């Protein structure tokens, strides 16, 4: 389940989103610490989209309905008002919120073209800047490719095509050694998505993917949500990580019902 991979990635990544120790022993630190672990808006909106698709319900109405139940889970300022005010028009965002919430689309759709169109739709309700839409489409497509047994090299080549290094400073061709030295914390979709996919690309299982996310300062919960679905689909699960146990410990029961139904 890509959606489970995204939620677990969000929960584990949230520990170091804003308060990552400079000397973090990312290769050996326990996957769950006392360092602010918990779900964020990434999981809430991912599950709101799942609920809308599963029920054939209106996307915006469902995102607003679910989002208002969890008002203090880390929404960006403009998206907070998008949920809580009466006007739910798109506002031209290029932020990574469009990519962090799209995981279920990659597993929901079998048809490639339908998947990409639906991913774009889930972005455009708020993040209708071309880079916001692209981030959602690329994320869903990587999940779809992993689900359909495409190789890491094929996924890499696709992301490289969408984010060529001459135009994007954190294209997927930048390895983790480079990112650890040069990556600057950013909410831009065009920076977050290819760097998160690099964390997947250099992984060997779901745990090593998460540890790659831990290895440098970044929007780590969103990295986990964006590429966690790819890692879960590609590796066929979580290895020794008790993903369901993590979800049952940290995710509200109402959101668990959406996730596991």
XYZ file of C-alpha atoms in Angstrom:
261
model
C 0.000 0.000 0.000
C 1.648 3.205 -1.171
C -0.676 5.208 1.072
C 0.582 3.291 4.113
C 4.158 3.940 3.017
C 3.399 7.646 2.784
C 1.734 7.817 6.205
C 4.542 5.910 7.919
C 7.081 8.125 6.150
C 5.257 11.204 7.403
C 5.123 9.944 10.996
C 8.768 8.920 11.122
C 9.982 11.978 9.248
C 8.070 14.379 11.489
C 10.603 13.805 14.272
C 13.237 15.885 12.497
C 11.243 18.352 10.388
C 12.181 21.439 12.397
C 14.481 20.282 15.186
C 17.035 17.885 13.774
C 20.166 17.595 15.973
C 23.304 18.657 14.112
C 25.119 15.527 15.265
C 22.271 13.096 14.610
C 23.609 9.560 14.168
C 21.144 8.986 11.361
C 22.467 5.546 10.472
C 21.878 4.107 13.941
C 19.393 6.299 15.787
C 16.177 4.447 16.766
C 13.512 4.903 14.116
C 11.169 6.213 16.793
C 12.498 8.571 19.439
C 11.012 11.090 21.860
C 11.738 13.771 19.295
C 8.271 14.941 18.279
C 7.066 11.820 16.486
C 3.517 12.040 15.155
C 1.351 12.511 12.095
C 1.093 15.816 10.220
C -1.036 17.472 7.556
C 0.719 15.224 5.026
C -1.141 12.190 6.374
C -4.397 14.050 6.930
C -4.621 15.305 3.362
C -3.359 12.036 1.860
C -6.164 10.230 3.652
C -8.720 12.889 2.734
C -7.917 12.226 -0.927
C -8.176 8.475 -0.333
C -11.591 8.970 1.267
C -12.815 11.056 -1.661
C -11.626 8.528 -4.260
C -12.920 5.479 -2.389
C -16.342 7.057 -1.904
C -16.579 8.802 -5.257
C -17.068 12.025 -3.319
C -16.218 15.604 -4.213
C -12.487 16.146 -3.748
C -12.577 19.667 -2.360
C -15.519 19.025 -0.049
C -13.831 15.944 1.386
C -10.467 17.660 1.871
C -12.206 20.528 3.673
C -14.340 18.183 5.779
C -11.438 16.011 6.906
C -9.024 18.905 7.229
C -11.269 20.833 9.592
C -11.289 17.863 11.960
C -7.519 18.265 12.413
C -6.872 22.029 12.454
C -3.468 22.003 14.166
C -1.487 19.368 12.287
C 0.941 21.653 10.485
C -0.819 23.221 7.502
C 0.941 26.031 5.714
C -0.652 29.416 6.270
C -2.421 29.786 2.931
C -3.632 26.198 2.901
C -4.958 26.601 6.445
C -7.181 29.417 5.217
C -8.117 27.407 2.120
C -9.569 24.781 4.448
C -11.133 27.018 7.075
C -12.494 29.910 5.051
C -15.438 29.773 2.649
C -13.394 30.382 -0.493
C -11.715 27.198 -1.700
C -10.340 28.581 -4.941
C -6.835 27.564 -6.043
C -4.199 30.114 -5.147
C -1.256 29.383 -7.421
C 0.944 27.561 -4.932
C 4.167 25.848 -6.019
C 4.671 24.319 -2.557
C 5.257 20.651 -1.835
C 1.791 20.184 -0.356
C 0.532 18.920 -3.702
C 3.109 16.114 -3.782
C 2.860 15.101 -0.132
C -0.842 14.191 -0.421
C -0.991 12.340 -3.758
C 0.271 8.854 -2.807
C -3.071 7.068 -3.076
C -3.523 8.162 -6.670
C -0.464 6.141 -7.675
C -1.965 2.942 -6.323
C -5.624 3.718 -7.065
C -5.291 4.041 -10.836
C -4.276 1.211 -13.149
C -4.274 3.296 -16.326
C -1.204 5.522 -16.713
C -2.940 8.462 -18.359
C -5.819 8.402 -15.889
C -3.339 8.332 -13.005
C -1.499 11.395 -14.256
C -4.710 13.296 -14.928
C -6.074 12.496 -11.472
C -2.792 13.467 -9.801
C -2.946 16.821 -11.572
C -6.542 17.259 -10.423
C -5.678 16.642 -6.759
C -2.980 19.309 -6.993
C -4.903 21.930 -8.935
C -7.647 22.399 -6.337
C -5.158 24.549 -4.430
C -1.633 24.186 -5.847
C -2.363 25.121 -9.456
C 1.049 26.579 -10.239
C 2.704 24.430 -12.956
C 5.386 23.295 -10.507
C 2.780 22.346 -7.920
C 0.954 20.238 -10.481
C 4.174 18.713 -11.796
C 5.250 17.645 -8.302
C 2.022 15.742 -7.752
C 2.152 14.105 -11.173
C 5.780 13.044 -10.787
C 5.173 11.616 -7.305
C 2.120 9.625 -8.354
C 3.906 8.419 -11.478
C 6.903 7.145 -9.500
C 4.525 5.213 -7.244
C 2.697 3.836 -10.269
C 5.994 2.798 -11.845
C 7.147 1.041 -8.668
C 3.808 -0.736 -8.399
C 4.165 -1.908 -12.003
C 7.643 -3.328 -11.403
C 9.638 -0.673 -13.174
C 13.320 -0.607 -12.264
C 15.023 2.011 -10.142
C 16.856 3.185 -13.223
C 13.586 3.682 -15.083
C 12.182 5.680 -12.165
C 15.411 7.675 -11.946
C 15.370 8.432 -15.664
C 11.761 9.605 -15.487
C 12.471 11.981 -12.588
C 15.624 13.249 -14.306
C 13.606 13.972 -17.432
C 11.052 15.973 -15.445
C 13.665 17.779 -13.345
C 16.737 18.286 -15.581
C 19.807 19.447 -13.644
C 20.327 22.516 -15.796
C 16.990 23.872 -14.524
C 16.646 22.391 -11.028
C 19.399 22.720 -8.392
C 18.349 19.565 -6.519
C 17.672 17.311 -9.470
C 17.792 13.586 -8.790
C 21.297 13.454 -10.262
C 22.575 15.098 -7.044
C 23.621 12.232 -4.786
C 23.110 12.112 -1.035
C 26.698 13.085 -0.327
C 26.037 16.297 -2.245
C 22.665 16.896 -0.576
C 24.118 16.453 2.907
C 26.542 19.286 2.195
C 24.478 21.632 0.061
C 20.720 21.074 0.459
C 18.867 24.011 2.002
C 15.518 23.426 3.732
C 12.782 24.441 1.321
C 9.084 23.918 0.736
C 9.357 24.262 -3.034
C 7.841 21.296 -4.828
C 10.533 21.419 -7.517
C 13.276 21.074 -4.890
C 11.570 18.592 -2.583
C 10.341 15.975 -5.038
C 13.588 15.103 -6.855
C 15.619 15.177 -3.617
C 13.101 12.883 -1.901
C 13.286 10.510 -4.855
C 17.075 10.498 -4.524
C 16.587 9.251 -0.944
C 14.600 6.371 -2.392
C 17.052 5.794 -5.232
C 19.992 5.287 -2.882
C 18.038 3.027 -0.509
C 18.062 -0.754 -0.222
C 14.838 -1.154 1.756
C 12.211 1.013 3.439
C 14.287 1.548 6.579
C 17.352 2.711 4.658
C 15.119 5.101 2.733
C 13.943 6.675 5.983
C 17.493 6.855 7.276
C 18.508 8.624 4.071
C 15.818 11.205 4.841
C 17.195 11.532 8.380
C 20.691 12.145 7.016
C 20.323 15.856 6.181
C 18.201 18.851 7.117
C 15.053 18.872 5.008
C 11.271 18.953 5.190
C 11.621 15.405 6.462
C 7.989 14.498 7.096
C 7.150 15.569 3.559
C 10.148 13.708 2.121
C 8.796 10.644 3.911
C 5.287 11.157 2.578
C 6.417 11.842 -0.990
C 8.849 8.972 -1.509
C 7.580 6.641 1.221
C 4.886 5.365 -1.109
C 7.466 4.654 -3.787
C 9.683 2.779 -1.333
C 6.798 0.680 -0.007
C 5.613 -0.289 -3.477
C 9.127 -0.964 -4.792
C 10.264 -3.094 -1.835
C 6.891 -4.735 -1.310
C 6.556 -3.691 2.306
C 8.489 -2.399 5.282
C 10.876 -5.203 6.198
C 11.302 -5.346 9.971
C 9.444 -2.092 10.584
C 6.063 -2.611 12.268
C 4.226 -0.172 10.025
C 0.735 -1.020 11.256
C 1.909 -0.780 14.852
C 3.323 2.697 14.207
C 0.095 3.817 12.593
C -2.051 2.431 15.414
C 0.159 4.172 17.961
C 0.288 7.616 16.379
C -2.631 8.064 13.966
C -6.147 8.949 15.233
C -8.648 6.100 14.954
C -10.830 8.000 12.489
C -7.894 8.341 10.105
C -6.954 4.706 10.658
C -10.432 3.734 9.480
C -9.877 5.611 6.217
C -6.424 4.085 5.795
C -7.279 0.450 6.404
C -10.711 0.081 4.872
